[in-house]
JSON list of C-alpha atoms in Angstrom, two decimals:
[
{"chain": "B", "resi": 1, "resn": "MET", "atom": "CA", "xyz": [-6.67, 20.30, 4.23]},
{"chain": "B", "resi": 2, "resn": "GLY", "atom": "CA", "xyz": [-7.91, 16.27, 2.48]},
{"chain": "B", "resi": 3, "resn": "ILE", "atom": "CA", "xyz": [-6.44, 14.85, -0.43]},
{"chain": "B", "resi": 4, "resn": "PHE", "atom": "CA", "xyz": [-9.63, 12.47, -0.87]},
{"chain": "B", "resi": 5, "resn": "ASN", "atom": "CA", "xyz": [-13.16, 13.00, -1.32]},
{"chain": "B", "resi": 6, "resn": "ARG", "atom": "CA", "xyz": [-14.84, 14.36, 2.80]},
{"chain": "B", "resi": 7, "resn": "LYS", "atom": "CA", "xyz": [-17.08, 11.80, 4.31]},
{"chain": "B", "resi": 8, "resn": "ASP", "atom": "CA", "xyz": [-19.89, 13.85, 5.13]},
{"chain": "B", "resi": 9, "resn": "THR", "atom": "CA", "xyz": [-23.56, 13.06, 7.74]},
{"chain": "B", "resi": 10, "resn": "ALA", "atom": "CA", "xyz": [-24.29, 17.07, 7.46]},
{"chain": "B", "resi": 11, "resn": "ASP", "atom": "CA", "xyz": [-27.95, 16.91, 4.82]},
{"chain": "B", "resi": 12, "resn": "THR", "atom": "CA", "xyz": [-26.78, 17.56, 1.44]},
{"chain": "B", "resi": 13, "resn": "ALA", "atom": "CA", "xyz": [-26.85, 20.78, 1.42]},
{"chain": "B", "resi": 14, "resn": "ALA", "atom": "CA", "xyz": [-24.56, 21.52, 4.17]},
{"chain": "B", "resi": 15, "resn": "ALA", "atom": "CA", "xyz": [-22.42, 18.66, 1.96]},
{"chain": "B", "resi": 16, "resn": "THR", "atom": "CA", "xyz": [-22.72, 21.26, -1.54]},
{"chain": "B", "resi": 17, "resn": "ALA", "atom": "CA", "xyz": [-21.26, 23.83, 0.76]},
{"chain": "B", "resi": 18, "resn": "ALA", "atom": "CA", "xyz": [-17.61, 22.00, 1.88]},
{"chain": "B", "resi": 19, "resn": "ALA", "atom": "CA", "xyz": [-17.08, 20.57, -1.33]},
{"chain": "B", "resi": 20, "resn": "ALA", "atom": "CA", "xyz": [-17.19, 23.60, -3.18]},
{"chain": "B", "resi": 21, "resn": "ALA", "atom": "CA", "xyz": [-15.31, 24.64, -0.62]},
{"chain": "B", "resi": 22, "resn": "VAL", "atom": "CA", "xyz": [-12.10, 23.66, -1.75]},
{"chain": "B", "resi": 23, "resn": "SER", "atom": "CA", "xyz": [-9.18, 25.43, 0.72]},
{"chain": "B", "resi": 24, "resn": "PRO", "atom": "CA", "xyz": [-6.40, 26.95, -1.51]},
{"chain": "B", "resi": 25, "resn": "ASP", "atom": "CA", "xyz": [-3.52, 24.30, 0.01]},
{"chain": "B", "resi": 26, "resn": "LEU", "atom": "CA", "xyz": [-5.51, 21.55, -1.59]},
{"chain": "B", "resi": 27, "resn": "ALA", "atom": "CA", "xyz": [-6.34, 23.15, -4.72]},
{"chain": "B", "resi": 28, "resn": "ALA", "atom": "CA", "xyz": [-2.90, 24.00, -5.40]},
{"chain": "B", "resi": 29, "resn": "LEU", "atom": "CA", "xyz": [-1.78, 20.33, -4.72]},
{"chain": "B", "resi": 30, "resn": "THR", "atom": "CA", "xyz": [-3.92, 18.45, -7.84]},
{"chain": "B", "resi": 31, "resn": "GLY", "atom": "CA", "xyz": [-2.19, 17.00, -10.59]},
{"chain": "B", "resi": 32, "resn": "GLU", "atom": "CA", "xyz": [0.94, 13.91, -11.34]},
{"chain": "B", "resi": 33, "resn": "TYR", "atom": "CA", "xyz": [3.28, 12.81, -8.81]},
{"chain": "B", "resi": 34, "resn": "THR", "atom": "CA", "xyz": [5.46, 9.92, -9.27]},
{"chain": "B", "resi": 35, "resn": "ILE", "atom": "CA", "xyz": [6.11, 7.24, -6.61]},
{"chain": "B", "resi": 36, "resn": "ASP", "atom": "CA", "xyz": [10.29, 7.96, -5.11]},
{"chain": "B", "resi": 37, "resn": "PRO", "atom": "CA", "xyz": [11.16, 4.17, -4.16]},
{"chain": "B", "resi": 38, "resn": "ALA", "atom": "CA", "xyz": [14.13, 6.32, -3.19]},
{"chain": "B", "resi": 39, "resn": "HIS", "atom": "CA", "xyz": [12.03, 7.74, -0.32]},
{"chain": "B", "resi": 40, "resn": "SER", "atom": "CA", "xyz": [9.24, 5.39, 0.21]},
{"chain": "B", "resi": 41, "resn": "THR", "atom": "CA", "xyz": [8.75, 2.04, 1.72]},
{"chain": "B", "resi": 42, "resn": "ILE", "atom": "CA", "xyz": [6.21, -0.68, 1.01]},
{"chain": "B", "resi": 43, "resn": "GLY", "atom": "CA", "xyz": [5.95, -4.14, 3.85]},
{"chain": "B", "resi": 44, "resn": "PHE", "atom": "CA", "xyz": [5.26, -6.19, 5.85]},
{"chain": "B", "resi": 45, "resn": "VAL", "atom": "CA", "xyz": [4.23, -8.16, 8.59]},
{"chain": "B", "resi": 46, "resn": "ALA", "atom": "CA", "xyz": [4.22, -12.40, 9.56]},
{"chain": "B", "resi": 47, "resn": "ARG", "atom": "CA", "xyz": [3.39, -13.98, 13.18]},
{"chain": "B", "resi": 48, "resn": "HIS", "atom": "CA", "xyz": [6.92, -16.45, 12.98]},
{"chain": "B", "resi": 49, "resn": "ALA", "atom": "CA", "xyz": [5.99, -20.23, 15.00]},
{"chain": "B", "resi": 50, "resn": "MET", "atom": "CA", "xyz": [2.69, -18.55, 16.77]},
{"chain": "B", "resi": 51, "resn": "VAL", "atom": "CA", "xyz": [5.32, -16.49, 18.25]},
{"chain": "B", "resi": 52, "resn": "THR", "atom": "CA", "xyz": [7.51, -13.45, 17.00]},
{"chain": "B", "resi": 53, "resn": "ASN", "atom": "CA", "xyz": [7.08, -11.25, 14.00]},
{"chain": "B", "resi": 54, "resn": "VAL", "atom": "CA", "xyz": [9.07, -10.72, 10.75]},
{"chain": "B", "resi": 55, "resn": "LYS", "atom": "CA", "xyz": [9.37, -8.20, 8.86]},
{"chain": "B", "resi": 56, "resn": "GLY", "atom": "CA", "xyz": [9.71, -7.82, 4.87]},
{"chain": "B", "resi": 57, "resn": "LYS", "atom": "CA", "xyz": [9.97, -5.03, 2.49]},
{"chain": "B", "resi": 58, "resn": "PHE", "atom": "CA", "xyz": [10.14, -4.84, -0.98]},
{"chain": "B", "resi": 59, "resn": "LEU", "atom": "CA", "xyz": [13.36, -2.92, -2.89]},
{"chain": "B", "resi": 60, "resn": "ASP", "atom": "CA", "xyz": [12.39, -2.78, -6.95]},
{"chain": "B", "resi": 61, "resn": "PHE", "atom": "CA", "xyz": [8.97, -0.94, -7.10]},
{"chain": "B", "resi": 62, "resn": "SER", "atom": "CA", "xyz": [6.68, 1.49, -8.96]},
{"chain": "B", "resi": 63, "resn": "GLY", "atom": "CA", "xyz": [3.37, 3.35, -9.16]},
{"chain": "B", "resi": 64, "resn": "SER", "atom": "CA", "xyz": [1.80, 7.02, -9.60]},
{"chain": "B", "resi": 65, "resn": "LEU", "atom": "CA", "xyz": [-1.12, 9.05, -7.87]},
{"chain": "B", "resi": 66, "resn": "HIS", "atom": "CA", "xyz": [-2.77, 11.38, -9.38]},
{"chain": "B", "resi": 67, "resn": "LEU", "atom": "CA", "xyz": [-4.83, 13.30, -6.86]},
{"chain": "B", "resi": 68, "resn": "ASP", "atom": "CA", "xyz": [-7.26, 16.09, -7.29]},
{"chain": "B", "resi": 69, "resn": "GLY", "atom": "CA", "xyz": [-8.19, 19.34, -5.25]},
{"chain": "B", "resi": 70, "resn": "SER", "atom": "CA", "xyz": [-10.98, 20.30, -7.24]},
{"chain": "B", "resi": 71, "resn": "ASP", "atom": "CA", "xyz": [-12.59, 17.44, -7.33]},
{"chain": "B", "resi": 72, "resn": "PRO", "atom": "CA", "xyz": [-11.34, 14.94, -4.39]},
{"chain": "B", "resi": 73, "resn": "SER", "atom": "CA", "xyz": [-12.57, 10.94, -5.58]},
{"chain": "B", "resi": 74, "resn": "ALA", "atom": "CA", "xyz": [-11.38, 11.33, -8.66]},
{"chain": "B", "resi": 75, "resn": "SER", "atom": "CA", "xyz": [-7.86, 10.83, -6.94]},
{"chain": "B", "resi": 76, "resn": "THR", "atom": "CA", "xyz": [-6.18, 8.00, -7.89]},
{"chain": "B", "resi": 77, "resn": "ALA", "atom": "CA", "xyz": [-3.51, 6.05, -6.98]},
{"chain": "B", "resi": 78, "resn": "SER", "atom": "CA", "xyz": [-0.97, 2.38, -8.93]},
{"chain": "B", "resi": 79, "resn": "LEU", "atom": "CA", "xyz": [1.85, 0.87, -8.12]},
{"chain": "B", "resi": 80, "resn": "ASP", "atom": "CA", "xyz": [4.86, -2.01, -9.26]},
{"chain": "B", "resi": 81, "resn": "ILE", "atom": "CA", "xyz": [5.89, -4.58, -6.89]},
{"chain": "B", "resi": 82, "resn": "ARG", "atom": "CA", "xyz": [8.26, -7.04, -8.37]},
{"chain": "B", "resi": 83, "resn": "MET", "atom": "CA", "xyz": [7.49, -9.80, -6.18]},
{"chain": "B", "resi": 84, "resn": "ASP", "atom": "CA", "xyz": [12.06, -11.45, -6.70]},
{"chain": "B", "resi": 85, "resn": "SER", "atom": "CA", "xyz": [13.41, -7.94, -3.96]},
{"chain": "B", "resi": 86, "resn": "ILE", "atom": "CA", "xyz": [11.21, -9.00, -1.26]},
{"chain": "B", "resi": 87, "resn": "ASP", "atom": "CA", "xyz": [14.01, -8.92, 1.35]},
{"chain": "B", "resi": 88, "resn": "THR", "atom": "CA", "xyz": [13.39, -10.10, 4.18]},
{"chain": "B", "resi": 89, "resn": "GLY", "atom": "CA", "xyz": [16.69, -10.37, 6.43]},
{"chain": "B", "resi": 90, "resn": "SER", "atom": "CA", "xyz": [17.26, -13.77, 5.48]},
{"chain": "B", "resi": 91, "resn": "ALA", "atom": "CA", "xyz": [18.39, -15.17, 2.30]},
{"chain": "B", "resi": 92, "resn": "ASP", "atom": "CA", "xyz": [16.50, -18.78, 2.78]},
{"chain": "B", "resi": 93, "resn": "ARG", "atom": "CA", "xyz": [13.19, -17.24, 4.20]},
{"chain": "B", "resi": 94, "resn": "ASP", "atom": "CA", "xyz": [13.54, -14.32, 0.65]},
{"chain": "B", "resi": 95, "resn": "GLY", "atom": "CA", "xyz": [14.43, -18.00, -1.45]},
{"chain": "B", "resi": 96, "resn": "HIS", "atom": "CA", "xyz": [11.27, -19.82, 0.18]},
{"chain": "B", "resi": 97, "resn": "LEU", "atom": "CA", "xyz": [8.78, -17.20, -0.77]},
{"chain": "B", "resi": 98, "resn": "LYS", "atom": "CA", "xyz": [10.44, -17.11, -4.19]},
{"chain": "B", "resi": 99, "resn": "SER", "atom": "CA", "xyz": [9.68, -20.14, -4.83]},
{"chain": "B", "resi": 100, "resn": "ALA", "atom": "CA", "xyz": [7.01, -22.31, -5.54]},
{"chain": "B", "resi": 101, "resn": "ASP", "atom": "CA", "xyz": [5.27, -22.88, -1.80]},
{"chain": "B", "resi": 102, "resn": "PHE", "atom": "CA", "xyz": [4.69, -18.85, -2.13]},
{"chain": "B", "resi": 103, "resn": "PHE", "atom": "CA", "xyz": [5.08, -16.11, -4.30]},
{"chain": "B", "resi": 104, "resn": "LYS", "atom": "CA", "xyz": [6.20, -18.03, -7.45]},
{"chain": "B", "resi": 105, "resn": "ILE", "atom": "CA", "xyz": [7.75, -15.19, -8.97]},
{"chain": "B", "resi": 106, "resn": "GLU", "atom": "CA", "xyz": [9.11, -16.91, -12.00]},
{"chain": "B", "resi": 107, "resn": "GLU", "atom": "CA", "xyz": [4.92, -17.01, -13.31]},
{"chain": "B", "resi": 108, "resn": "PHE", "atom": "CA", "xyz": [4.10, -14.01, -11.80]},
{"chain": "B", "resi": 109, "resn": "PRO", "atom": "CA", "xyz": [6.91, -11.63, -11.65]},
{"chain": "B", "resi": 110, "resn": "THR", "atom": "CA", "xyz": [4.94, -8.71, -10.23]},
{"chain": "B", "resi": 111, "resn": "MET", "atom": "CA", "xyz": [1.96, -7.58, -7.69]},
{"chain": "B", "resi": 112, "resn": "THR", "atom": "CA", "xyz": [-0.09, -4.72, -8.63]},
{"chain": "B", "resi": 113, "resn": "PHE", "atom": "CA", "xyz": [-2.43, -2.07, -6.71]},
{"chain": "B", "resi": 114, "resn": "ARG", "atom": "CA", "xyz": [-5.01, -0.40, -8.64]},
{"chain": "B", "resi": 115, "resn": "SER", "atom": "CA", "xyz": [-7.00, 1.87, -6.69]},
{"chain": "B", "resi": 116, "resn": "THR", "atom": "CA", "xyz": [-11.12, 1.67, -6.60]},
{"chain": "B", "resi": 117, "resn": "LYS", "atom": "CA", "xyz": [-11.94, 4.76, -4.15]},
{"chain": "B", "resi": 118, "resn": "ALA", "atom": "CA", "xyz": [-10.61, 6.76, -2.06]},
{"chain": "B", "resi": 119, "resn": "GLU", "atom": "CA", "xyz": [-12.63, 8.64, 0.85]},
{"chain": "B", "resi": 120, "resn": "ALA", "atom": "CA", "xyz": [-11.03, 11.17, 3.28]},
{"chain": "B", "resi": 121, "resn": "LEU", "atom": "CA", "xyz": [-12.26, 9.74, 7.53]},
{"chain": "B", "resi": 122, "resn": "GLY", "atom": "CA", "xyz": [-11.68, 13.48, 9.06]},
{"chain": "B", "resi": 123, "resn": "GLY", "atom": "CA", "xyz": [-8.15, 15.37, 9.78]},
{"chain": "B", "resi": 124, "resn": "ASP", "atom": "CA", "xyz": [-5.52, 14.21, 8.02]},
{"chain": "B", "resi": 125, "resn": "ASP", "atom": "CA", "xyz": [-6.38, 10.70, 7.57]},
{"chain": "B", "resi": 126, "resn": "TYR", "atom": "CA", "xyz": [-8.11, 9.10, 4.60]},
{"chain": "B", "resi": 127, "resn": "ARG", "atom": "CA", "xyz": [-8.75, 5.34, 3.11]},
{"chain": "B", "resi": 128, "resn": "ILE", "atom": "CA", "xyz": [-8.09, 3.99, -0.10]},
{"chain": "B", "resi": 129, "resn": "THR", "atom": "CA", "xyz": [-9.72, 1.07, -2.08]},
{"chain": "B", "resi": 130, "resn": "GLY", "atom": "CA", "xyz": [-8.83, -1.19, -4.31]},
{"chain": "B", "resi": 131, "resn": "ASP", "atom": "CA", "xyz": [-8.44, -4.01, -6.40]},
{"chain": "B", "resi": 132, "resn": "LEU", "atom": "CA", "xyz": [-5.19, -5.95, -4.92]},
{"chain": "B", "resi": 133, "resn": "GLU", "atom": "CA", "xyz": [-3.26, -8.67, -7.38]},
{"chain": "B", "resi": 134, "resn": "ILE", "atom": "CA", "xyz": [-0.84, -11.71, -6.40]},
{"chain": "B", "resi": 135, "resn": "LEU", "atom": "CA", "xyz": [-0.78, -14.47, -8.12]},
{"chain": "B", "resi": 136, "resn": "GLY", "atom": "CA", "xyz": [-2.86, -13.81, -11.11]},
{"chain": "B", "resi": 137, "resn": "THR", "atom": "CA", "xyz": [-5.41, -13.25, -7.94]},
{"chain": "B", "resi": 138, "resn": "THR", "atom": "CA", "xyz": [-7.22, -9.80, -7.67]},
{"chain": "B", "resi": 139, "resn": "LYS", "atom": "CA", "xyz": [-8.94, -9.44, -4.20]},
{"chain": "B", "resi": 140, "resn": "SER", "atom": "CA", "xyz": [-9.97, -5.98, -3.56]},
{"chain": "B", "resi": 141, "resn": "ILE", "atom": "CA", "xyz": [-8.09, -4.82, 0.05]},
{"chain": "B", "resi": 142, "resn": "THR", "atom": "CA", "xyz": [-8.76, -1.24, 1.64]},
{"chain": "B", "resi": 143, "resn": "ILE", "atom": "CA", "xyz": [-5.77, 0.82, 3.22]},
{"chain": "B", "resi": 144, "resn": "ASP", "atom": "CA", "xyz": [-5.87, 3.10, 6.27]},
{"chain": "B", "resi": 145, "resn": "LEU", "atom": "CA", "xyz": [-4.35, 6.24, 5.13]},
{"chain": "B", "resi": 146, "resn": "GLU", "atom": "CA", "xyz": [-2.35, 9.31, 6.79]},
{"chain": "B", "resi": 147, "resn": "PHE", "atom": "CA", "xyz": [-1.44, 13.05, 4.38]},
{"chain": "B", "resi": 148, "resn": "ASN", "atom": "CA", "xyz": [1.71, 13.92, 6.55]},
{"chain": "B", "resi": 149, "resn": "GLY", "atom": "CA", "xyz": [1.93, 16.90, 4.03]},
{"chain": "B", "resi": 150, "resn": "ALA", "atom": "CA", "xyz": [3.57, 18.28, 1.06]},
{"chain": "B", "resi": 151, "resn": "ALA", "atom": "CA", "xyz": [7.02, 19.87, 0.97]},
{"chain": "B", "resi": 152, "resn": "LYS", "atom": "CA", "xyz": [9.70, 20.98, -1.46]},
{"chain": "B", "resi": 153, "resn": "ASP", "atom": "CA", "xyz": [12.89, 19.94, -2.23]},
{"chain": "B", "resi": 154, "resn": "PRO", "atom": "CA", "xyz": [15.96, 21.33, -1.27]},
{"chain": "B", "resi": 155, "resn": "PHE", "atom": "CA", "xyz": [16.35, 20.05, -4.89]},
{"chain": "B", "resi": 156, "resn": "GLY", "atom": "CA", "xyz": [12.95, 21.80, -5.73]},
{"chain": "B", "resi": 157, "resn": "ASN", "atom": "CA", "xyz": [10.45, 18.72, -5.90]},
{"chain": "B", "resi": 158, "resn": "GLU", "atom": "CA", "xyz": [7.58, 19.02, -5.36]},
{"chain": "B", "resi": 159, "resn": "ARG", "atom": "CA", "xyz": [6.17, 15.90, -2.81]},
{"chain": "B", "resi": 160, "resn": "VAL", "atom": "CA", "xyz": [3.02, 14.42, -0.77]},
{"chain": "B", "resi": 161, "resn": "GLY", "atom": "CA", "xyz": [4.01, 12.26, 1.55]},
{"chain": "B", "resi": 162, "resn": "PHE", "atom": "CA", "xyz": [1.59, 9.56, 3.17]},
{"chain": "B", "resi": 163, "resn": "GLU", "atom": "CA", "xyz": [0.89, 6.33, 5.70]},
{"chain": "B", "resi": 164, "resn": "GLY", "atom": "CA", "xyz": [-1.11, 3.11, 5.03]},
{"chain": "B", "resi": 165, "resn": "LYS", "atom": "CA", "xyz": [-1.45, 0.37, 6.90]},
{"chain": "B", "resi": 166, "resn": "ALA", "atom": "CA", "xyz": [-4.01, -2.83, 6.20]},
{"chain": "B", "resi": 167, "resn": "GLU", "atom": "CA", "xyz": [-4.81, -6.15, 7.06]},
{"chain": "B", "resi": 168, "resn": "ILE", "atom": "CA", "xyz": [-5.02, -9.90, 4.60]},
{"chain": "B", "resi": 169, "resn": "LEU", "atom": "CA", "xyz": [-5.25, -12.63, 4.52]},
{"chain": "B", "resi": 170, "resn": "ARG", "atom": "CA", "xyz": [-2.18, -15.03, 2.21]},
{"chain": "B", "resi": 171, "resn": "SER", "atom": "CA", "xyz": [-5.12, -17.47, 2.28]},
{"chain": "B", "resi": 172, "resn": "GLU", "atom": "CA", "xyz": [-7.12, -15.96, 0.06]},
{"chain": "B", "resi": 173, "resn": "TRP", "atom": "CA", "xyz": [-5.02, -14.78, -2.73]},
{"chain": "B", "resi": 174, "resn": "GLY", "atom": "CA", "xyz": [-3.66, -18.76, -2.91]},
{"chain": "B", "resi": 175, "resn": "LEU", "atom": "CA", "xyz": [-1.31, -17.98, -0.35]},
{"chain": "B", "resi": 176, "resn": "THR", "atom": "CA", "xyz": [-1.31, -21.12, 1.79]},
{"chain": "B", "resi": 177, "resn": "TRP", "atom": "CA", "xyz": [1.60, -23.38, 2.29]},
{"chain": "B", "resi": 178, "resn": "ASN", "atom": "CA", "xyz": [2.66, -23.64, 5.35]},
{"chain": "B", "resi": 179, "resn": "ALA", "atom": "CA", "xyz": [4.02, -26.17, 8.69]},
{"chain": "B", "resi": 180, "resn": "ALA", "atom": "CA", "xyz": [2.37, -27.62, 12.05]},
{"chain": "B", "resi": 181, "resn": "LEU", "atom": "CA", "xyz": [4.20, -27.19, 15.70]},
{"chain": "B", "resi": 182, "resn": "GLU", "atom": "CA", "xyz": [4.34, -29.65, 17.43]},
{"chain": "B", "resi": 183, "resn": "THR", "atom": "CA", "xyz": [3.57, -27.17, 20.67]},
{"chain": "B", "resi": 184, "resn": "GLY", "atom": "CA", "xyz": [0.09, -25.99, 18.16]},
{"chain": "B", "resi": 185, "resn": "GLY", "atom": "CA", "xyz": [-0.54, -24.03, 15.76]},
{"chain": "B", "resi": 186, "resn": "VAL", "atom": "CA", "xyz": [1.30, -23.03, 12.11]},
{"chain": "B", "resi": 187, "resn": "LEU", "atom": "CA", "xyz": [4.67, -21.45, 11.05]},
{"chain": "B", "resi": 188, "resn": "VAL", "atom": "CA", "xyz": [3.42, -18.71, 9.07]},
{"chain": "B", "resi": 189, "resn": "SER", "atom": "CA", "xyz": [0.55, -16.88, 10.22]},
{"chain": "B", "resi": 190, "resn": "ASP", "atom": "CA", "xyz": [-2.56, -16.40, 7.45]},
{"chain": "B", "resi": 191, "resn": "LYS", "atom": "CA", "xyz": [-3.16, -12.82, 8.59]},
{"chain": "B", "resi": 192, "resn": "ILE", "atom": "CA", "xyz": [0.40, -10.30, 7.46]},
{"chain": "B", "resi": 193, "resn": "LYS", "atom": "CA", "xyz": [0.34, -6.84, 7.65]},
{"chain": "B", "resi": 194, "resn": "LEU", "atom": "CA", "xyz": [0.74, -3.94, 4.35]},
{"chain": "B", "resi": 195, "resn": "ASN", "atom": "CA", "xyz": [3.43, -0.31, 5.54]},
{"chain": "B", "resi": 196, "resn": "PHE", "atom": "CA", "xyz": [3.54, 1.37, 2.81]},
{"chain": "B", "resi": 197, "resn": "ASP", "atom": "CA", "xyz": [5.48, 4.51, 3.55]},
{"chain": "B", "resi": 198, "resn": "ILE", "atom": "CA", "xyz": [5.12, 7.16, 0.75]},
{"chain": "B", "resi": 199, "resn": "SER", "atom": "CA", "xyz": [6.99, 10.72, -1.04]},
{"chain": "B", "resi": 200, "resn": "ALA", "atom": "CA", "xyz": [5.97, 11.33, -4.59]},
{"chain": "B", "resi": 201, "resn": "ILE", "atom": "CA", "xyz": [7.25, 13.85, -6.00]},
{"chain": "B", "resi": 202, "resn": "ARG", "atom": "CA", "xyz": [4.73, 15.81, -8.91]},
{"chain": "B", "resi": 203, "resn": "ASN", "atom": "CA", "xyz": [5.58, 15.34, -12.27]},
{"chain": "B", "resi": 204, "resn": "ALA", "atom": "CA", "xyz": [6.97, 18.21, -14.16]}
]
């Protein structure tokens, strides 16, 4: 079942027919959704000292989805993340990340994502492209998504769920602080893995 626009290598006639055959389940998901932060996670992984991974997440964020079953390519997503809510399990490390060496939260309190394109890769696999803004710099990123399904919870909320992942180079957003290791290499990797586990509730 597709949420976003499906890539199709068939001829034009077949593609047109496929686009017209929107399943009832897909059409039923059309609507506006609000991301539920209590049941969602936005996390990241960085390599530390070349030997291990440090995991973190953001505790304060909001976002919305527009899902369009009749014209899936019109589906969109947006996120606003409070940088002072960063949590890596270490108060000292979190304080350093909030400082001028990294996120400069006093000057840049929010990180944002705004989608620009959505597409399907087949099955429940999707890809969304959008603009990620950090430290006032905006760069395009691509997030690979898996659609986990739709359900009505015990409180009557209609939910959809997605898991996503992406990789970025933090230096492209001006996040260049580092420290050299005596044994070679650096303290913090340039490559950062982003992880998304999203539950969104359909607006009334």
